[in-house]
Amino acid sequence: MSAHLLDVRDLGKRFSRNGRLVTALDGISLTVARGETLALVGPSGSGKSTLGRAILRLIEPDRGEISFEGKNLLGLNSADLRAARARLQMVSQDPQAAFNPRATVARVIDDPLRIHGLGSRTERPAMIARLLERVGLSPDLHRRAVHEISGGQRQRVAIARAIATKPSLIVLDEAVSALDVSVRGDILELLADLQRDENIAYLFISHDLGVVRAVAHRVAIMDAGRIVETGDARTVVADPQSATGKALVAAVPKLRYRAATEKA
Amino acid sequence: MNHVRRFLATPEGMAGGLLLLGFLLVALSAPFFFPRDPLSIAGPALLRPFQDWSLPLGTDRLGRDVLAGIFHGARTSLAVSLAAASASIAVGAIVGTLAGFAGGAVDEVLMRVTDAFQTVPGFLLALAFVSVVGPSLGVVVAAIALSAWTGPARIARAEVLSIRERDYVASARVAGMHPLEIAFREILPNALPPVLALASVIVAQAILVEAALSFLGLGDPNRVTWGGMIAEGRAVLRSAPFLSIIPGIALVLTVLGVYLAGEGAVEASAARRSLA
Ligand SMILES: Nc1ncnc2c1ncn2[C@@H]1O[C@H](COP(=O)(O)OP(=O)(O)OP(=O)(O)O)[C@@H](O)[C@H]1O
Ligand SMILES: [Mg+2]
């Protein structure tokens, strides 16, 4: 049992590729509180997506423990895991790839409602309409195929699907990285809004420290499968202690400037 | 509609389409033009073609109408080949999807079974099956499907293996979808197009296997088949060669039509891809 919403202990995962072992996660421990945004940053290949996928149980870690809402996530059998997924959702970077190419907007949002038994067949269309409105889309969009709508609209549909089952944690893996700057701001605002209203926690995977500084409460910096630094998001971005953190901040000119002036 | 236009724009599609259209019209209109039992006696025996216009293609050794036989034989070929192709594609797609999606031991076992079926020549398998179970239309269909499902199974499995890793499958798992629903609702429909591309080959093969079984006397005895007509005519090949030649021509034209139409469809979809 843990007081935290999510409590990850000593998670390890190795992949074998062309006969060589790659250590993607090397003893990761972290916690996320209810309603909190924990940002996960780090260079490419540091294991951020692997960690997110392990927490979602899309891949099985080799060792470690994951406690979510007090449940031992790695110990659940497949039926219990499917039921638990209602509370643990994901939004990924490329919503085009994240949807079945044949799906319509309505079906994409209907799936989680139907699977988790929320609403009867006759009630669900109204629920879908409400969810579309909640993410700032017109309910008329429900008939459209997912490949017919814009990237920003698609990401909103992905968010509607994720919040359909009232999750307490959403893993956002580079969820705004592929969007235009203007659309990105709107989506971040929507996410902040949802967090305020429904007390959803986010594991916000990103390589954009500017965005992280604006949206995250805390940040964990990863390198080579380990967490090398954690702390308050603004503090860490302003004055990183680890070499990896310093390098990440140095790579963003605007932040480097801001860090220099804030320190002075 | 665009598909049809592009299909007909290719020479293969045009020729194949016309041959197939003729085949379909003949098969579907058989009970309309020849309402009598085609196995009943219609006139004098061994009447030559173009002698009597009420029996334009003549009669066989027992005085049965050859043209009526061709029409009703087309019906048998159509029914058998469509049923066999549908059955083998359905079985192949299901086996291939399960193997590719489940992986591990399930995949191993299913693919060894597929290998086993594939190493036995298809016609021998069908022949053995019909000789054991006895000839009837359903058994002939099952026998052909038994030898033809391995191709669709392999292609479906390869397709599923690549689709399995796509993001939307992960997304379905995160939504809590049951693995069987993921396999058959999310993955299978997207794996189907290349499997369906095999349909023309299987249909052509099924028509030929059915004809060959009938030729060997293992077709449904209560139905006229082109293979059976060719076999009938063999006894009088010197005196009345037309009895074997006419159903032979019908068989060749139909198989050619199916084959050309399949080529046309492939060309048309290739043209679409290069346009896109
Ligand atoms: N399915 C897999 N098979 C083999 N190796 C993998 C697999 N998934 C990830 N890896 C390896 O694990 C390491 C961590 O990858 P991961 O995708 O988690 O990095 P990341 O931090 O998300 O990077 P990016 O910022 O580029 O998305 C990399 O070396 C990667 O090549
Ligand atoms: Mg990643």
XYZ file of C-alpha atoms and ligand atoms in Angstrom:
572
model
C 0.000 0.000 0.000
C 1.167 3.452 -0.779
C -0.314 6.855 -0.141
C 0.679 7.929 -3.625
C -1.487 7.469 -6.683
C 1.406 5.845 -8.513
C 4.430 4.353 -6.814
C 7.094 2.795 -8.995
C 9.925 0.909 -7.270
C 13.179 -0.225 -8.798
C 11.761 -0.916 -12.263
C 14.135 -2.676 -14.665
C 13.760 -3.636 -18.319
C 16.262 -4.929 -20.809
C 15.669 -5.487 -24.502
C 17.735 -7.796 -26.624
C 18.444 -6.381 -30.017
C 20.526 -8.218 -32.616
C 21.799 -10.421 -29.796
C 22.943 -7.424 -27.729
C 21.215 -6.503 -24.479
C 20.050 -2.893 -24.188
C 19.214 -1.697 -20.676
C 16.242 0.596 -21.199
C 15.220 0.905 -17.531
C 17.853 0.530 -14.842
C 16.219 0.670 -11.414
C 13.615 3.424 -11.799
C 11.742 4.614 -8.714
C 9.249 7.475 -8.730
C 5.920 8.560 -7.318
C 3.029 10.607 -8.659
C 0.398 12.168 -6.394
C -3.263 12.634 -7.288
C -3.828 15.634 -9.517
C -0.106 16.146 -10.036
C 1.857 16.541 -13.258
C 5.207 14.799 -13.216
C 7.273 15.593 -16.283
C 9.732 13.041 -17.569
C 12.536 14.529 -19.639
C 15.768 13.184 -20.988
C 17.747 12.669 -24.159
C 16.463 10.445 -26.927
C 16.797 6.772 -26.037
C 17.000 7.420 -22.302
C 14.004 5.148 -21.679
C 11.127 7.610 -21.200
C 8.686 5.846 -23.499
C 9.730 2.460 -22.157
C 8.928 3.644 -18.635
C 5.555 4.981 -19.758
C 4.749 1.750 -21.570
C 5.809 -0.344 -18.583
C 3.526 1.654 -16.277
C 0.678 1.097 -18.777
C 1.633 -2.596 -18.865
C 2.091 -2.490 -22.602
C 5.468 -4.107 -21.969
C 6.366 -6.306 -19.035
C 9.264 -5.062 -16.901
C 11.916 -7.598 -15.836
C 11.912 -6.486 -12.203
C 10.431 -3.930 -9.856
C 7.003 -3.036 -8.553
C 4.255 -0.725 -9.707
C 1.557 0.250 -7.264
C -1.359 2.176 -8.730
C -4.297 3.321 -6.588
C -2.976 0.947 -3.946
C -3.113 -2.062 -6.279
C -0.100 -4.104 -7.299
C -0.382 -3.480 -11.042
C 2.111 -6.155 -12.054
C 0.269 -8.801 -10.032
C -3.128 -8.382 -11.735
C -4.470 -11.169 -13.930
C -5.559 -10.215 -17.414
C -9.260 -9.679 -16.628
C -8.491 -7.517 -13.581
C -5.895 -5.609 -15.554
C -8.422 -4.858 -18.296
C -10.821 -3.521 -15.680
C -8.073 -1.475 -14.000
C -7.215 0.180 -17.307
C -10.270 2.409 -16.968
C -8.292 4.463 -14.431
C -4.966 4.466 -16.259
C -4.951 5.969 -19.724
C -2.588 7.186 -22.404
C -2.335 9.782 -25.132
C 0.533 9.310 -27.538
C 2.422 11.538 -29.907
C 0.920 10.534 -33.213
C -2.866 10.310 -32.980
C -3.060 9.252 -36.622
C -1.162 6.068 -35.796
C -2.998 5.666 -32.492
C -6.355 5.089 -34.174
C -7.522 2.206 -36.270
C -7.414 3.608 -39.842
C -11.014 2.464 -40.369
C -12.412 4.014 -37.213
C -14.831 6.908 -36.928
C -14.637 9.497 -34.169
C -17.733 8.007 -32.528
C -16.294 4.501 -32.468
C -12.979 5.668 -31.026
C -14.750 7.241 -28.054
C -17.413 4.538 -27.817
C -14.859 1.724 -27.361
C -13.809 2.494 -23.774
C -17.411 3.287 -22.754
C -18.675 -0.001 -24.164
C -15.769 -2.076 -22.833
C -16.099 -0.762 -19.294
C -19.886 -0.958 -19.350
C -20.483 2.781 -18.964
C -23.907 3.539 -20.316
C -26.256 1.424 -22.411
C -26.180 1.348 -26.180
C -28.842 4.047 -26.275
C -27.164 6.276 -23.690
C -23.692 6.212 -25.186
C -24.268 8.546 -28.168
C -25.182 11.345 -25.736
C -22.131 10.517 -23.617
C -19.949 10.698 -26.726
C -21.425 14.081 -27.616
C -20.719 15.372 -24.098
C -17.132 14.124 -24.228
C -16.587 15.792 -27.607
C -17.890 19.056 -26.198
C -15.733 18.640 -23.110
C -12.587 18.586 -25.267
C -13.770 21.557 -27.317
C -15.060 19.771 -30.402
C -18.421 19.897 -32.109
C -20.534 16.775 -31.424
C -21.286 16.730 -35.170
C -17.768 15.453 -35.667
C -18.744 11.980 -34.458
C -19.587 10.636 -37.902
C -16.242 11.568 -39.431
C -13.452 9.101 -40.037
C -10.436 9.810 -37.833
C -8.232 10.313 -40.869
C -10.518 13.074 -42.133
C -9.990 15.489 -39.243
C -7.061 17.776 -38.472
C -4.108 16.849 -36.256
C -5.263 19.113 -33.454
C -8.802 17.747 -33.622
C -7.428 14.216 -33.599
C -5.430 14.900 -30.460
C -8.582 16.250 -28.821
C -10.415 13.055 -29.814
C -7.562 11.047 -28.277
C -8.000 13.026 -25.067
C -11.764 12.455 -25.138
C -11.144 8.722 -25.468
C -8.655 8.830 -22.593
C -10.970 10.698 -20.201
C -14.077 8.690 -21.153
C -13.561 6.220 -18.307
C -12.659 8.888 -15.711
C -9.013 7.956 -15.233
C -6.892 9.149 -12.331
C -3.646 9.030 -14.330
C -2.901 9.698 -17.992
C 0.482 8.962 -19.528
C 1.117 11.642 -22.155
C 4.025 10.481 -24.328
C 5.127 13.534 -26.340
C 1.420 14.258 -26.656
C 1.883 17.802 -27.951
C 5.265 17.468 -29.669
C 3.877 16.888 -33.156
C 1.413 19.779 -33.053
C 1.748 23.313 -34.417
C 2.778 25.844 -31.800
C -0.639 27.552 -31.751
C -2.561 24.265 -31.465
C -0.104 23.062 -28.829
C -1.012 25.927 -26.525
C -4.727 25.137 -26.829
C -4.207 21.459 -26.050
C -2.013 22.243 -23.035
C -4.723 24.567 -21.787
C -7.326 21.817 -22.207
C -5.144 19.379 -20.273
C -4.656 21.888 -17.430
C -8.397 22.505 -17.403
C -9.197 18.786 -17.150
C -6.667 18.389 -14.362
C -8.261 21.198 -12.390
C -11.811 19.857 -12.851
C -11.262 16.142 -12.456
C -8.049 15.976 -10.451
C -6.292 13.845 -13.060
C -2.569 13.228 -12.650
C -0.298 13.327 -15.699
C 2.958 11.599 -16.439
C 4.080 14.127 -19.009
C 6.848 12.760 -21.227
C 8.517 15.501 -23.210
C 11.817 16.764 -24.469
C 10.639 20.387 -24.531
C 11.850 21.965 -21.280
C 9.999 25.181 -22.028
C 6.693 23.304 -22.062
C 7.703 21.246 -19.036
C 8.466 24.359 -17.032
C 5.046 25.780 -17.905
C 2.866 22.729 -17.195
C 4.608 20.385 -14.747
C 4.639 20.468 -10.971
C 7.652 18.234 -10.665
C 10.174 16.935 -13.152
C 12.315 13.796 -13.320
C 15.318 13.812 -15.595
C 16.254 10.464 -17.124
C 19.492 9.333 -18.695
C 20.429 5.844 -19.836
C 17.536 4.209 -18.014
C 18.078 5.946 -14.670
C 16.536 8.974 -13.010
C 19.434 11.357 -12.448
C 17.563 14.280 -10.925
C 14.088 15.081 -9.615
C 12.565 18.168 -8.086
C 10.215 21.079 -8.469
C 9.865 21.806 -12.191
C 10.763 25.505 -12.093
C 13.664 24.981 -9.724
C 15.186 22.168 -11.750
C 14.799 23.964 -15.082
C 16.235 27.170 -13.597
C 19.193 25.498 -11.951
C 19.755 21.869 -12.899
C 22.253 19.965 -10.746
C 22.915 16.909 -12.918
C 25.105 16.990 -16.007
C 22.202 15.654 -18.078
C 19.925 18.421 -16.779
C 22.513 21.087 -17.511
C 22.969 19.780 -21.051
C 19.212 19.712 -21.665
C 18.792 23.293 -20.457
C 21.826 24.443 -22.421
C 20.239 23.071 -25.585
C 17.302 25.505 -25.295
C 18.594 29.076 -25.890
C 15.591 30.847 -24.349
C 15.812 28.826 -21.136
C 19.558 29.296 -20.891
C 19.025 33.019 -21.014
C 16.215 32.878 -18.456
C 18.228 30.653 -16.128
C 21.152 33.089 -16.295
C 19.021 36.136 -15.505
C 17.082 34.396 -12.710
C 20.263 33.282 -11.021
C 21.781 36.762 -11.174
C -16.950 3.560 -59.037
C -13.438 4.797 -59.533
C -12.131 1.336 -58.790
C -14.293 -0.172 -61.501
C -13.207 2.415 -64.049
C -9.533 1.900 -63.305
C -10.054 -1.859 -63.384
C -11.706 -1.713 -66.808
C -8.998 0.629 -68.110
C -6.427 -2.166 -67.929
C -6.554 -4.604 -70.885
C -6.513 -7.570 -68.491
C -9.357 -6.116 -66.484
C -11.421 -5.451 -69.608
C -10.940 -8.924 -71.107
C -11.258 -10.705 -67.773
C -14.277 -8.646 -66.815
C -16.067 -9.504 -70.061
C -15.309 -13.225 -69.757
C -16.435 -13.258 -66.141
C -19.571 -11.328 -66.971
C -20.404 -13.912 -69.647
C -19.746 -16.731 -67.186
C -21.966 -15.125 -64.546
C -24.803 -14.490 -67.025
C -24.648 -18.082 -68.238
C -24.586 -19.478 -64.704
C -27.364 -17.270 -63.370
C -29.675 -17.631 -66.380
C -29.436 -21.431 -66.571
C -32.752 -22.218 -64.805
C -34.432 -19.517 -66.879
C -33.348 -20.758 -70.326
C -33.181 -24.433 -69.409
C -35.782 -25.087 -66.741
C -35.731 -28.849 -67.435
C -33.358 -31.178 -65.626
C -30.159 -30.993 -67.715
C -29.562 -34.681 -66.957
C -32.806 -35.704 -68.668
C -32.987 -36.857 -72.270
C -33.798 -34.049 -74.674
C -33.528 -35.607 -78.126
C -31.753 -38.206 -80.255
C -28.329 -39.334 -79.049
C -25.115 -37.880 -80.469
C -26.747 -35.090 -82.437
C -23.991 -32.864 -83.855
C -23.861 -29.134 -83.051
C -25.638 -26.624 -85.317
C -27.915 -29.307 -86.856
C -31.077 -28.753 -84.889
C -31.689 -25.205 -83.593
C -33.722 -26.417 -80.671
C -30.563 -28.243 -79.549
C -27.867 -25.847 -80.862
C -24.807 -27.605 -79.441
C -26.149 -31.092 -80.055
C -26.632 -33.975 -77.634
C -24.419 -36.509 -75.894
C -24.451 -40.295 -75.938
C -27.684 -40.429 -73.968
C -29.392 -37.616 -75.902
C -28.887 -34.920 -73.217
C -28.744 -31.294 -74.328
C -25.081 -30.131 -74.393
C -25.936 -26.412 -74.213
C -28.154 -27.002 -71.171
C -25.231 -28.931 -69.668
C -22.867 -26.006 -70.272
C -25.288 -23.558 -68.636
C -25.987 -25.735 -65.603
C -22.322 -26.753 -65.376
C -21.397 -23.068 -65.126
C -23.722 -22.892 -62.138
C -21.954 -25.780 -60.451
C -18.526 -24.254 -61.140
C -19.662 -20.887 -59.819
C -21.187 -22.317 -56.648
C -18.264 -24.613 -55.889
C -15.545 -22.060 -56.597
C -17.165 -19.208 -54.673
C -17.966 -21.414 -51.692
C -14.493 -22.972 -51.670
C -12.742 -19.620 -52.026
C -14.845 -18.035 -49.256
C -14.286 -20.997 -46.959
C -10.544 -21.163 -47.523
C -10.093 -17.412 -47.121
C -12.196 -17.407 -43.941
C -10.338 -20.362 -42.427
C -6.957 -19.034 -43.557
C -7.617 -15.541 -42.237
C -8.749 -16.851 -38.845
C -5.839 -19.287 -38.462
C -3.322 -16.699 -39.660
C -4.702 -14.000 -37.371
C -4.656 -16.256 -34.314
C -1.131 -17.456 -35.080
C 0.243 -13.978 -35.711
C -1.519 -12.327 -32.814
C -1.017 -14.998 -30.151
C 2.601 -15.732 -31.073
C 4.605 -18.243 -29.021
C 3.413 -21.828 -28.814
C 0.043 -21.170 -30.485
C 1.817 -19.658 -33.492
C 4.281 -22.543 -33.585
C 1.570 -25.224 -33.559
C -0.710 -23.498 -36.078
C 2.126 -22.859 -38.504
C 3.384 -26.472 -38.272
C -0.157 -27.604 -39.134
C -0.183 -25.163 -42.047
C 3.180 -26.520 -43.219
C 1.849 -30.060 -43.036
C -1.139 -29.191 -45.221
C 1.038 -27.285 -47.637
C 3.518 -30.115 -48.219
C 0.767 -32.449 -49.465
C -0.129 -31.526 -53.051
C -3.534 -29.859 -52.930
C -5.172 -32.022 -55.551
C -4.091 -35.262 -53.863
C -5.504 -33.996 -50.576
C -8.832 -33.167 -52.220
C -8.832 -36.510 -54.037
C -8.180 -38.454 -50.839
C -10.811 -36.515 -48.923
C -13.547 -37.032 -51.526
C -12.702 -40.739 -51.947
C -13.045 -41.282 -48.220
C -16.093 -39.127 -47.486
C -17.932 -39.690 -50.755
C -18.795 -37.271 -53.551
C -21.315 -34.517 -52.978
C -21.198 -30.793 -53.644
C -20.474 -29.915 -49.999
C -17.677 -32.457 -49.760
C -16.097 -31.198 -52.979
C -16.179 -27.647 -51.591
C -14.644 -28.797 -48.296
C -11.985 -30.793 -50.135
C -10.918 -27.799 -52.209
C -10.951 -25.479 -49.205
C -8.857 -28.012 -47.272
C -6.073 -27.687 -49.807
C -6.369 -23.935 -50.413
C -6.511 -22.277 -46.975
C -2.769 -22.351 -46.332
C -1.950 -19.461 -48.694
C -4.404 -17.058 -47.037
C -3.220 -18.231 -43.605
C 0.417 -17.386 -44.351
C -0.371 -13.976 -45.806
C -2.764 -13.099 -42.986
C -0.145 -14.077 -40.397
C 2.575 -11.933 -42.008
C 0.200 -8.970 -42.179
C -0.938 -9.430 -38.565
C 2.670 -9.611 -37.356
C 3.320 -6.141 -38.746
C -0.023 -4.664 -37.641
C 0.335 -6.100 -34.119
C 3.066 -3.580 -33.304
C 1.093 -0.545 -34.471
C 0.143 2.157 -32.006
C -3.573 1.621 -32.415
C -3.273 -1.918 -31.118
C -1.551 -0.571 -28.000
C -4.329 1.979 -27.794
C -6.946 -0.788 -27.925
C -5.156 -2.617 -25.101
C -5.064 0.551 -23.020
C -8.820 0.885 -23.571
C -9.154 -2.539 -21.944
C -10.251 -4.398 -25.077
C -10.301 -8.196 -24.910
C -7.470 -9.826 -26.931
C -9.924 -11.708 -29.153
C -11.737 -8.494 -30.001
C -8.395 -6.841 -30.734
C -7.452 -9.698 -33.033
C -10.698 -9.927 -34.958
C -12.050 -6.387 -34.863
C -8.968 -4.187 -34.856
C -6.358 -6.269 -36.658
C -8.082 -8.720 -38.997
C -9.996 -6.155 -41.113
C -6.772 -4.279 -41.745
C -4.924 -7.479 -42.625
C -7.563 -8.569 -45.125
C -6.806 -6.696 -48.395
C -3.668 -8.678 -49.346
C -5.462 -11.896 -48.370
C -8.423 -11.033 -50.601
C -5.994 -10.445 -53.458
C -5.527 -14.230 -53.432
C -9.218 -14.756 -54.178
C -8.870 -14.904 -57.962
C -6.092 -17.481 -57.805
C -8.115 -19.619 -55.421
C -11.296 -19.337 -57.486
C -9.456 -20.354 -60.662
C -7.790 -23.214 -58.834
C -11.124 -24.319 -57.352
C -12.804 -24.418 -60.770
C -9.996 -26.586 -62.111
C -9.895 -28.925 -59.104
C -13.668 -29.363 -59.219
C -13.465 -30.161 -62.931
C -10.633 -32.611 -62.336
C -12.510 -34.385 -59.535
C -15.613 -34.632 -61.725
C -13.483 -35.889 -64.602
C -12.308 -38.701 -62.326
C -15.915 -39.462 -61.423
C -15.639 -37.930 -57.952
C -17.959 -34.984 -58.545
C -21.508 -34.753 -57.249
C -23.364 -37.327 -59.414
C -26.616 -35.362 -59.244
C -25.200 -32.278 -60.896
C -23.913 -31.475 -64.355
C -20.310 -30.383 -64.263
C -17.956 -29.436 -67.057
C -15.390 -31.953 -65.829
C -18.018 -34.665 -65.881
C -19.071 -33.685 -69.432
C -15.467 -33.890 -70.638
C -15.160 -37.347 -69.078
C -18.459 -38.433 -70.681
C -17.242 -37.336 -74.097
C -13.989 -39.266 -73.791
C -15.731 -42.565 -74.667
C -16.699 -41.203 -78.084
C -13.717 -38.905 -78.558
C -13.087 -40.105 -82.164
C -16.653 -40.015 -83.429
C -17.935 -36.995 -81.452
C -14.979 -34.902 -80.232
C -17.244 -31.863 -79.728
C -18.622 -33.484 -76.563
C -15.283 -32.981 -74.828
C -14.137 -29.893 -76.710
C -17.156 -27.681 -75.917
C -17.022 -28.003 -72.096
C -13.221 -27.817 -72.371
C -13.467 -24.437 -74.083
C -15.948 -23.218 -71.474
C -13.523 -24.260 -68.729
C -10.512 -22.566 -70.343
C -12.382 -19.315 -70.998
C -13.693 -19.150 -67.448
C -10.371 -19.845 -65.767
C -8.702 -17.360 -68.137
C -11.379 -14.785 -67.268
C -10.866 -15.223 -63.526
C -7.108 -15.037 -63.915
C -7.188 -11.918 -66.115
C -9.679 -10.198 -63.830
C -7.364 -10.901 -60.893
C -4.428 -9.398 -62.794
C -6.565 -6.402 -63.711
C -7.496 -5.838 -60.078
C -3.835 -5.972 -59.040
C -2.889 -3.516 -61.798
C -5.721 -1.188 -60.875
C -4.719 -1.094 -57.220
C -1.057 -0.590 -58.194
C -2.143 2.334 -60.393
C -4.085 3.780 -57.481
C -1.088 3.485 -55.194
C 1.222 5.183 -57.682
C -1.322 7.986 -58.108
C -1.639 8.477 -54.356
N 10.778 -2.867 -28.383
C 12.093 -2.597 -28.240
N 13.009 -3.507 -28.633
C 14.324 -3.246 -28.486
N 14.820 -2.136 -27.975
C 13.964 -1.180 -27.566
C 12.559 -1.364 -27.688
N 11.944 -0.249 -27.201
C 12.931 0.583 -26.808
N 14.149 0.037 -27.019
C 15.430 0.640 -26.666
O 15.358 1.065 -25.339
C 15.991 2.329 -25.180
C 15.007 3.336 -24.634
O 14.035 3.641 -25.624
P 12.820 4.639 -25.389
O 11.956 4.576 -26.589
O 12.195 4.346 -24.095
O 13.544 6.035 -25.337
P 12.912 7.482 -25.234
O 13.542 8.123 -24.037
O 11.452 7.422 -25.284
O 13.484 8.189 -26.525
P 12.797 9.295 -27.468
O 12.983 10.613 -26.779
O 13.594 9.216 -28.711
O 11.378 8.918 -27.645
C 16.559 2.702 -26.535
O 17.888 2.298 -26.591
C 15.711 1.880 -27.474
O 16.453 1.604 -28.644
Mg 9.916 8.069 -26.658
